[in-house]
CSV table of C-alpha atoms in Angstrom, one decimal:
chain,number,residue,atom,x,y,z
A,1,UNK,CA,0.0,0.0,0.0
A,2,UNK,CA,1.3,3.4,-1.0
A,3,UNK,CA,2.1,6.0,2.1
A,4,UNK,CA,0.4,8.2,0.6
A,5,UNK,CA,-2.9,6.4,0.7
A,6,UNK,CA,-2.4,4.8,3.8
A,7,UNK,CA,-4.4,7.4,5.1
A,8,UNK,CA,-7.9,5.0,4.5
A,9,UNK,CA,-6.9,2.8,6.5
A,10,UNK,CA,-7.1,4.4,9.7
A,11,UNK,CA,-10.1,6.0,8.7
A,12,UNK,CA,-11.9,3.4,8.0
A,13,UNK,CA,-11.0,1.4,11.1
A,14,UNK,CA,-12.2,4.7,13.0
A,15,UNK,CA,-15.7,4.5,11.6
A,16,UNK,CA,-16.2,1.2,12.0
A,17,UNK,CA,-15.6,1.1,16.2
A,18,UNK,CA,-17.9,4.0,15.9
A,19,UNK,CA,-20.2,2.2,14.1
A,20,UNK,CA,-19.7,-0.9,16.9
A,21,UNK,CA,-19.7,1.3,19.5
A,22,UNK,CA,-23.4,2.3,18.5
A,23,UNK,CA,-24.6,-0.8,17.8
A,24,UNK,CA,-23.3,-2.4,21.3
A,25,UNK,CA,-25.2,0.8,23.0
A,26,UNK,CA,-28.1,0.1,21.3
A,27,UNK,CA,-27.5,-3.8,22.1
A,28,UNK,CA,-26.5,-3.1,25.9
A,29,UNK,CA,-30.2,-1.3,26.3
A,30,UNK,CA,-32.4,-3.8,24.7
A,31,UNK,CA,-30.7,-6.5,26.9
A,32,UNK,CA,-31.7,-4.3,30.4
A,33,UNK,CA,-34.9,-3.9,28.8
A,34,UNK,CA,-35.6,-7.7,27.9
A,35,UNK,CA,-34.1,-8.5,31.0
A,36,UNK,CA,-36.2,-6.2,33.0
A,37,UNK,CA,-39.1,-7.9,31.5
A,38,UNK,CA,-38.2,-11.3,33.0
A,39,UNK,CA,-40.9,-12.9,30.3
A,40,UNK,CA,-39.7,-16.1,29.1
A,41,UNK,CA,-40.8,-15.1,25.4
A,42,UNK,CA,-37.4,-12.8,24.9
A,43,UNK,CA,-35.6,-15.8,26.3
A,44,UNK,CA,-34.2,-16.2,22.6
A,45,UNK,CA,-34.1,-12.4,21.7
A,46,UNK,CA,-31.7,-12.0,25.1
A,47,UNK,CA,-29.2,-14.6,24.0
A,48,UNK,CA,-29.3,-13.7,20.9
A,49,UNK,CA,-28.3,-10.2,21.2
A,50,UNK,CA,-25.8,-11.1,24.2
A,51,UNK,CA,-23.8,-13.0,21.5
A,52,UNK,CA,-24.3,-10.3,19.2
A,53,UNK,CA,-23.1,-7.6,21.5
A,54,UNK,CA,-19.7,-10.0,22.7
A,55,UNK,CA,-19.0,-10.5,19.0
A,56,UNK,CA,-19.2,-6.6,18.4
A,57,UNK,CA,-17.3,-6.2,21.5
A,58,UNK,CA,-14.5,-8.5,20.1
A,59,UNK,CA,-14.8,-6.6,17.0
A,60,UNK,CA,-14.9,-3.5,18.9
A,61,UNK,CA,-11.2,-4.8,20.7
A,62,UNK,CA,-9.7,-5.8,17.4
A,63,UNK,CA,-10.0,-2.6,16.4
A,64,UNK,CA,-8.4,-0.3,19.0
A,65,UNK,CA,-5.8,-2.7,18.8
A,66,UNK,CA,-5.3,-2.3,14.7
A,67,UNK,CA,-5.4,1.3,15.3
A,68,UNK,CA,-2.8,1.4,18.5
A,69,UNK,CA,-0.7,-0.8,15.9
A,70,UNK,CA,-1.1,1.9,12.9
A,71,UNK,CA,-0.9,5.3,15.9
A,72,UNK,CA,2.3,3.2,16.5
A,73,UNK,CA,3.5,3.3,13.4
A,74,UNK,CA,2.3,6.6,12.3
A,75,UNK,CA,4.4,7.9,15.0
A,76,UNK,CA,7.6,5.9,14.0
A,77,UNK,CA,7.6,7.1,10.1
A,78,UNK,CA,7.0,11.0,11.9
A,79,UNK,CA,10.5,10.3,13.4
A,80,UNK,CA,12.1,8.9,10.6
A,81,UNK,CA,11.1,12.1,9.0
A,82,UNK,CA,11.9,14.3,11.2
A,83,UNK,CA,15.5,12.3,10.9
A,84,UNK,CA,15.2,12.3,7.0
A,85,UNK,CA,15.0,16.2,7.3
A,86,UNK,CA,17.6,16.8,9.4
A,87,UNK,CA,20.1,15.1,7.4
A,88,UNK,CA,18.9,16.6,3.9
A,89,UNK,CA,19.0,19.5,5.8
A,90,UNK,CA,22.7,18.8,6.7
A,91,UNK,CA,23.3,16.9,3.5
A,92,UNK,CA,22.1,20.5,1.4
A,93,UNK,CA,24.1,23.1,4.0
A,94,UNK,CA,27.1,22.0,3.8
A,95,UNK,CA,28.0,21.8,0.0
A,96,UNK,CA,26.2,25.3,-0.2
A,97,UNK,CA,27.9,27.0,2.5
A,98,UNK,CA,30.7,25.4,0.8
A,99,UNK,CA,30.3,26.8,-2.3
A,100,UNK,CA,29.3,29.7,-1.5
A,101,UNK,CA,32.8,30.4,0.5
A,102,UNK,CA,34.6,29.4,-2.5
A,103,UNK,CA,32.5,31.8,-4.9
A,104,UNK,CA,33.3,35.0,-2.2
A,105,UNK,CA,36.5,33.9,-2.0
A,106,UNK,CA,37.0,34.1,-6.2
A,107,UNK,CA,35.1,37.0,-5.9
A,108,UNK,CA,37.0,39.6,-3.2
A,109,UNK,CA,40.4,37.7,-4.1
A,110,UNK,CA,42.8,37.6,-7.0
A,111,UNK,CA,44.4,34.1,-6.5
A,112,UNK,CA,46.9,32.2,-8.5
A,113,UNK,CA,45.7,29.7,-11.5
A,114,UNK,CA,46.6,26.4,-9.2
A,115,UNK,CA,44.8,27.1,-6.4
A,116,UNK,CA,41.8,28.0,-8.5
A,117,UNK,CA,41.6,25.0,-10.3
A,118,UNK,CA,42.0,23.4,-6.4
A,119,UNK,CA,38.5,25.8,-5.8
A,120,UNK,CA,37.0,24.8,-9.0
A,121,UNK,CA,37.5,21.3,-8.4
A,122,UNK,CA,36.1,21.3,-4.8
A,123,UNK,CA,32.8,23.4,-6.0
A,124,UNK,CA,32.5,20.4,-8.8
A,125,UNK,CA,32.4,18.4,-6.0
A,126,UNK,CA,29.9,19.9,-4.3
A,127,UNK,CA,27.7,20.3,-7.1
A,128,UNK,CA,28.2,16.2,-8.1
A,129,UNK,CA,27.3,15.9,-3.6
A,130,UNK,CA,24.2,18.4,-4.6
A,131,UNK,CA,23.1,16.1,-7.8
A,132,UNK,CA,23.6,12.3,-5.7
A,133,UNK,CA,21.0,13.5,-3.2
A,134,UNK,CA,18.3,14.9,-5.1
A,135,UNK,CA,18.9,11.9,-7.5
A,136,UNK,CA,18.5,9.7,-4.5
A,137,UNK,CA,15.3,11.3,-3.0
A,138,UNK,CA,13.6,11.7,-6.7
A,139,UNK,CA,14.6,7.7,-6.9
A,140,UNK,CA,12.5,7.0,-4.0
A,141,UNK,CA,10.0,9.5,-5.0
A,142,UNK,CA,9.6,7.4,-8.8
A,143,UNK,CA,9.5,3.7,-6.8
A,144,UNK,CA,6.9,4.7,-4.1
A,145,UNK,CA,4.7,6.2,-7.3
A,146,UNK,CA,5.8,3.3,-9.0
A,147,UNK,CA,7.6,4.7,-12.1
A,148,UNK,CA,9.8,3.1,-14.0
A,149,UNK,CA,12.2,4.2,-16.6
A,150,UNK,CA,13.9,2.0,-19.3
A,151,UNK,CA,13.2,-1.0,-21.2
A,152,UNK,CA,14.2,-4.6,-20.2
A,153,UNK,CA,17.1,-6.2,-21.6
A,154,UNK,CA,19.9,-8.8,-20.7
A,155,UNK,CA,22.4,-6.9,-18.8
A,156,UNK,CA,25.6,-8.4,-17.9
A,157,UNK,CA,26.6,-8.3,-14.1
A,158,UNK,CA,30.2,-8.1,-14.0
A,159,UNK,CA,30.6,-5.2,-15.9
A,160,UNK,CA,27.9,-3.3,-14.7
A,161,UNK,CA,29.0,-4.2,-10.7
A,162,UNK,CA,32.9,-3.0,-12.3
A,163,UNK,CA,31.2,0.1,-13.7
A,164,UNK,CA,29.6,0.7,-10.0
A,165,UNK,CA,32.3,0.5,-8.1
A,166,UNK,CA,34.8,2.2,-10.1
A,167,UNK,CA,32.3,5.2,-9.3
A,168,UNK,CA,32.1,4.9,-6.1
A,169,UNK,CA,36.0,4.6,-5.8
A,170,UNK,CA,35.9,8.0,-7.4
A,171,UNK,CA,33.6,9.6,-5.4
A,172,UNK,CA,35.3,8.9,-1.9
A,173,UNK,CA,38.9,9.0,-3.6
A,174,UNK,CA,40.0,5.4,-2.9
A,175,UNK,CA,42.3,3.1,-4.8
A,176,UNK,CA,40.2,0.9,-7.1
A,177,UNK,CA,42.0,-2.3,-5.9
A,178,UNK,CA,39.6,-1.0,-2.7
A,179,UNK,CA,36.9,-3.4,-4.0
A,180,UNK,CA,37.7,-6.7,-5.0
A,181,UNK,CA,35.3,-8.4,-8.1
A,182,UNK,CA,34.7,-12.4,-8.1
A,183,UNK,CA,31.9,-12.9,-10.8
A,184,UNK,CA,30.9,-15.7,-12.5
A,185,UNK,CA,29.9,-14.4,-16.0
A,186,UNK,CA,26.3,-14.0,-16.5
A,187,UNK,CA,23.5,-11.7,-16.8
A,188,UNK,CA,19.7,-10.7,-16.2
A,189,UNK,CA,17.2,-9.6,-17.8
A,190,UNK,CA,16.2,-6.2,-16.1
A,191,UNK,CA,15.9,-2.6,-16.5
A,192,UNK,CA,20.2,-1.8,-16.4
A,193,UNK,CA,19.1,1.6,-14.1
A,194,UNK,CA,17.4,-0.8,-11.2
A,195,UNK,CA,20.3,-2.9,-11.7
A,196,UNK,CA,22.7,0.0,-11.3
A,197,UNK,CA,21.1,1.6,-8.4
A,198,UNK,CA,20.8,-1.7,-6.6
A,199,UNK,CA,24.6,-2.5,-6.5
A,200,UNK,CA,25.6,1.1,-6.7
A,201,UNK,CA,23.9,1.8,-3.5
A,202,UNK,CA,25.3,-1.6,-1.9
A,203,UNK,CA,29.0,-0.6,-3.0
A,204,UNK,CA,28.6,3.1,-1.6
A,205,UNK,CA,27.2,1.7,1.6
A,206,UNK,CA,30.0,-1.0,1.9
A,207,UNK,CA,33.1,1.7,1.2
A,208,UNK,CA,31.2,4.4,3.1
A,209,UNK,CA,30.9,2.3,6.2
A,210,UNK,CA,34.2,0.3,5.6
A,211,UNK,CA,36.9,0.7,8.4
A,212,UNK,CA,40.2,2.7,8.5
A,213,UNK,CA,41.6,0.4,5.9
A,214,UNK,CA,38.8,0.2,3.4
A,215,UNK,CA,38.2,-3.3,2.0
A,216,UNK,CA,35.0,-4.7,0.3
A,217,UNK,CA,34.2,-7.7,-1.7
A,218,UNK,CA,31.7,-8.4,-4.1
A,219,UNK,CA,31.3,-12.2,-5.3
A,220,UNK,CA,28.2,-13.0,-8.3
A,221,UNK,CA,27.8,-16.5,-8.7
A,222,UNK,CA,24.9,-17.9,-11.1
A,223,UNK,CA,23.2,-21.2,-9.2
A,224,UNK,CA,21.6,-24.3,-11.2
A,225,UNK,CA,18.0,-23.1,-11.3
A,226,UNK,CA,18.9,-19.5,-13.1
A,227,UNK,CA,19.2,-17.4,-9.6
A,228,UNK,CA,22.0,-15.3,-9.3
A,229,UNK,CA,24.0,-14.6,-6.3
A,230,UNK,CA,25.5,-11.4,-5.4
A,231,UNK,CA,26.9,-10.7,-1.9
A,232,UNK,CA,28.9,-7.8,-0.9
A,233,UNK,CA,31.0,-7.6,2.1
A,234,UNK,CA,32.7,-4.9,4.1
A,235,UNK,CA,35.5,-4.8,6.9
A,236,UNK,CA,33.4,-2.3,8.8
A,237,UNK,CA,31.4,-2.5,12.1
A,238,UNK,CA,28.7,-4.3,11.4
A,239,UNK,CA,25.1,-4.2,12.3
A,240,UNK,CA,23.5,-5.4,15.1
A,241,UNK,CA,21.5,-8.3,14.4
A,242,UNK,CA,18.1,-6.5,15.8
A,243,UNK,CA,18.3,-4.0,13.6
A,244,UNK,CA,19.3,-5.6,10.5
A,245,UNK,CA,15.3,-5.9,9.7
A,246,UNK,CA,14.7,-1.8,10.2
A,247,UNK,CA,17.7,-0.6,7.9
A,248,UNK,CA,15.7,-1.0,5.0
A,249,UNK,CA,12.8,1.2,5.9
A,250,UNK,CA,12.4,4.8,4.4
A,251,UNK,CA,14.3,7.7,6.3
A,252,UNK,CA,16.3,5.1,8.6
A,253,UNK,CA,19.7,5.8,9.5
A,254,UNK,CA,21.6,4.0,12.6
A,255,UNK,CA,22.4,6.3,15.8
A,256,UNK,CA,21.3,9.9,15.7
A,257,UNK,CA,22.1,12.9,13.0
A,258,UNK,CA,24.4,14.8,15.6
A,259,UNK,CA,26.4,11.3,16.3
A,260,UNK,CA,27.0,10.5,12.4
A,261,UNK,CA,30.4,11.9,10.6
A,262,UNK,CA,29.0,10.2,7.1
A,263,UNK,CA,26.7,11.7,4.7
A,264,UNK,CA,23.7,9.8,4.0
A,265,UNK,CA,19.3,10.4,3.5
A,266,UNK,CA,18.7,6.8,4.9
A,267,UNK,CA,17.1,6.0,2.0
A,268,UNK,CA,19.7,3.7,-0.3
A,269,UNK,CA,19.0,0.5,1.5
A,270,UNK,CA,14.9,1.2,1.1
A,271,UNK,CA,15.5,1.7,-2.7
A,272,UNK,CA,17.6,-1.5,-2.6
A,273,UNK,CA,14.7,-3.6,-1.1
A,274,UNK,CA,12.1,-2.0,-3.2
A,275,UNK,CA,14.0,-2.4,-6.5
A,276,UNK,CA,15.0,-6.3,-5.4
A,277,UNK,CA,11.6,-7.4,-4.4
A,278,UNK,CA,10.3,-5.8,-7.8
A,279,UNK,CA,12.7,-8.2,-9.5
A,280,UNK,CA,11.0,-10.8,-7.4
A,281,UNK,CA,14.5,-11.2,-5.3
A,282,UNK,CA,15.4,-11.3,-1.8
A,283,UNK,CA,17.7,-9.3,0.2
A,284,UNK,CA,19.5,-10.5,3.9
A,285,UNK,CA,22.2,-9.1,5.8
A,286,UNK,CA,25.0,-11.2,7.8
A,287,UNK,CA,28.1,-11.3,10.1
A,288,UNK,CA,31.0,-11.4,7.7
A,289,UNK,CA,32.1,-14.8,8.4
A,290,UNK,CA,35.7,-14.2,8.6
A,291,UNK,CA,36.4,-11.1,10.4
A,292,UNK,CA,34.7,-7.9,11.8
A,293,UNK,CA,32.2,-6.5,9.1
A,294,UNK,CA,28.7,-6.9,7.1
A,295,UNK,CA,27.6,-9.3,4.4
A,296,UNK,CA,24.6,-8.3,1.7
A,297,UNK,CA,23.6,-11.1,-0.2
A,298,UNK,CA,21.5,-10.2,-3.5
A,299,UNK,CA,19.3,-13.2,-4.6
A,300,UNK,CA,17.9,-12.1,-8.1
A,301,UNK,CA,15.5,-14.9,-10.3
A,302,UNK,CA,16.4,-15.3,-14.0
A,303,UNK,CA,19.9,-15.6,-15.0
A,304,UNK,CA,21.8,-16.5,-17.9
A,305,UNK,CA,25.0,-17.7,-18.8
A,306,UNK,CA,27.2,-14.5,-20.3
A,307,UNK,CA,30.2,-15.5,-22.4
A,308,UNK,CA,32.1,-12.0,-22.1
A,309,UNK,CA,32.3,-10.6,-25.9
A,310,UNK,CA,35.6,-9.2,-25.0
A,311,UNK,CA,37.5,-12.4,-24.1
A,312,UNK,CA,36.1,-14.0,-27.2
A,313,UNK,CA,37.1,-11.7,-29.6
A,314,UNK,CA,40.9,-11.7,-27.7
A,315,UNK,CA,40.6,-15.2,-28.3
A,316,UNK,CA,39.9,-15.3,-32.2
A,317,UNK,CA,42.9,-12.9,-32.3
A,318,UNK,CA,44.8,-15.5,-31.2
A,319,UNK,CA,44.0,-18.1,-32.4
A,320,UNK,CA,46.5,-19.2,-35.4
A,321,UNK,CA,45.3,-19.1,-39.3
């Protein structure tokens, strides 16, 4: 159900203990007057509506305990946005106070050719920092009014996972030999931008999070029955196993926005889930089995054996006339 019809819900649930409550009034009154009338002709009429009212009343219970459940939640998803705004808040200051410095500072001061090119490289920066997060939040925007964009084709994993992390190598200025490829040559069929955004957001998350010697490791392994495997694992801290369930829900970030030193929305790992389970995949998070860190493992349906047209062209080059 959409969040932004989840407001029936509620509703309706109000109107109907209203509607019981009436009904059980009613019900509570024609019982004292039957049983005022001690006349063994309403015998039948007084059970009768005694089982009707304790039905309505269990109705009547059901309810207020559906809508404590949804008041609870209601309140939960008012936190996480109150979270989600102060870190876009945060995540939109900062690169314009930023840039705004560096404009002023162009401005009022005549400064050599290097260390403008430094400036004009940092404001880049924060422009591409500007562009990832309204990216991100119209991302979530298009899967919770369920758009999508491109057309479905055979998309090859290895590359596109190379692709991804090569990026995100860029963006936080690690050596690429930071994340470590395995992959078994294969592909999907799938839109390539779900595809991207699933593993780009996994690889950001897992370099992000990593720990003072970044290390991550993707493996893709294609399994008898045409699923494909991906798991990606970190050196970080891990997550605690209670919440491993509520990282993937809209707005939610671990800790509290003054205790966090990484930029983030919270919402990567939601559009992760939402993109998976629209592929009809699965998503679980582990202990990294040998040493301090996290493990996602990607289960995606419908994969293909990919020869790699690269390798078989370097192979018909070599191959003796």
């Amino acid at each position: 159900m959409s969040p932004r019809r989840s407001l029936s819900l509620p509703i309706t649930l109000a109107i109907v203990m209203i509607v019981l409550l009436i009904l059980l009034t009613i019900g509570w009154v024609l019982l004292l007057v039957v049983n005022a009338l001690a006349d063994s002709r309403f015998a039948g009429l007084y059970w009768t509506l005694l089982s009707v009212g304790s039905i309505f009343y269990l109705m009547l219970v059901v309810g207020v305990l559906m809508y404590l459940a949804l008041s609870i939640k209601a309140i939960n998803l008012n936190r996480r946005q109150s979270n989600f705004v102060d870190s876009v808040t945060h995540e939109l200051k900062t690169p314009i106070a930023s840039l705004k410095l560096y404009l002023q500072t162009l401005h009022r001061r005549a400064l050599p050719p290097e260390q403008q090119e430094a400036f004009h490289r940092a404001m880049l920066e924060d422009v591409e920092r500007l562009d990832r997060l309204i990216n991100q939040v119209l991302d979530a925007g298009r899967l919770d009014a369920g758009l999508t964009d491109g057309e479905l084709a055979e998309v090859p994993l290895v590359p596109l996972v190379r692709e991804c992390a090569e990026m995100v190598c860029l963006r936080y200025r690690v050596k690429p030999e930071t994340v470590v490829i395995e992959g078994q040559p294969c592909a999907i069929r799938a839109r390539r931008v779900d595809l991207d955004m699933i593993f780009r957001n996994l690889i950001d998350n897992a370099v992000k999070y990593a720990g003072a010697d970044p290390w991550v490791g993707v493996s893709i392994r294609l399994e008898p029955r045409g699923w494909v495997v991906v798991r990606v694992s970190d050196n970080g801290a891990g997550i605690p196993a209670n919440l491993r369930r509520k990282i993937f829900g809209r707005f939610v970030r671990l800790g509290t926005e003054l205790e966090r030193n990484r930029p983030g929305t919270g919402l990567g790992l939601y559009i992760v889930r939402t993109l998976v389970r629209n592929l009809r995949g699965s998503i679980s998070v582990s202990d990294r089995p040998d040493g301090p860190g996290t493990v996602f493992e990607v289960r995606l349906p419908g994969g293909l054996p990919y020869a790699d047209p690269t390798s078989r062209d370097a192979a018909t080059q070599q191959r003796p006339s």
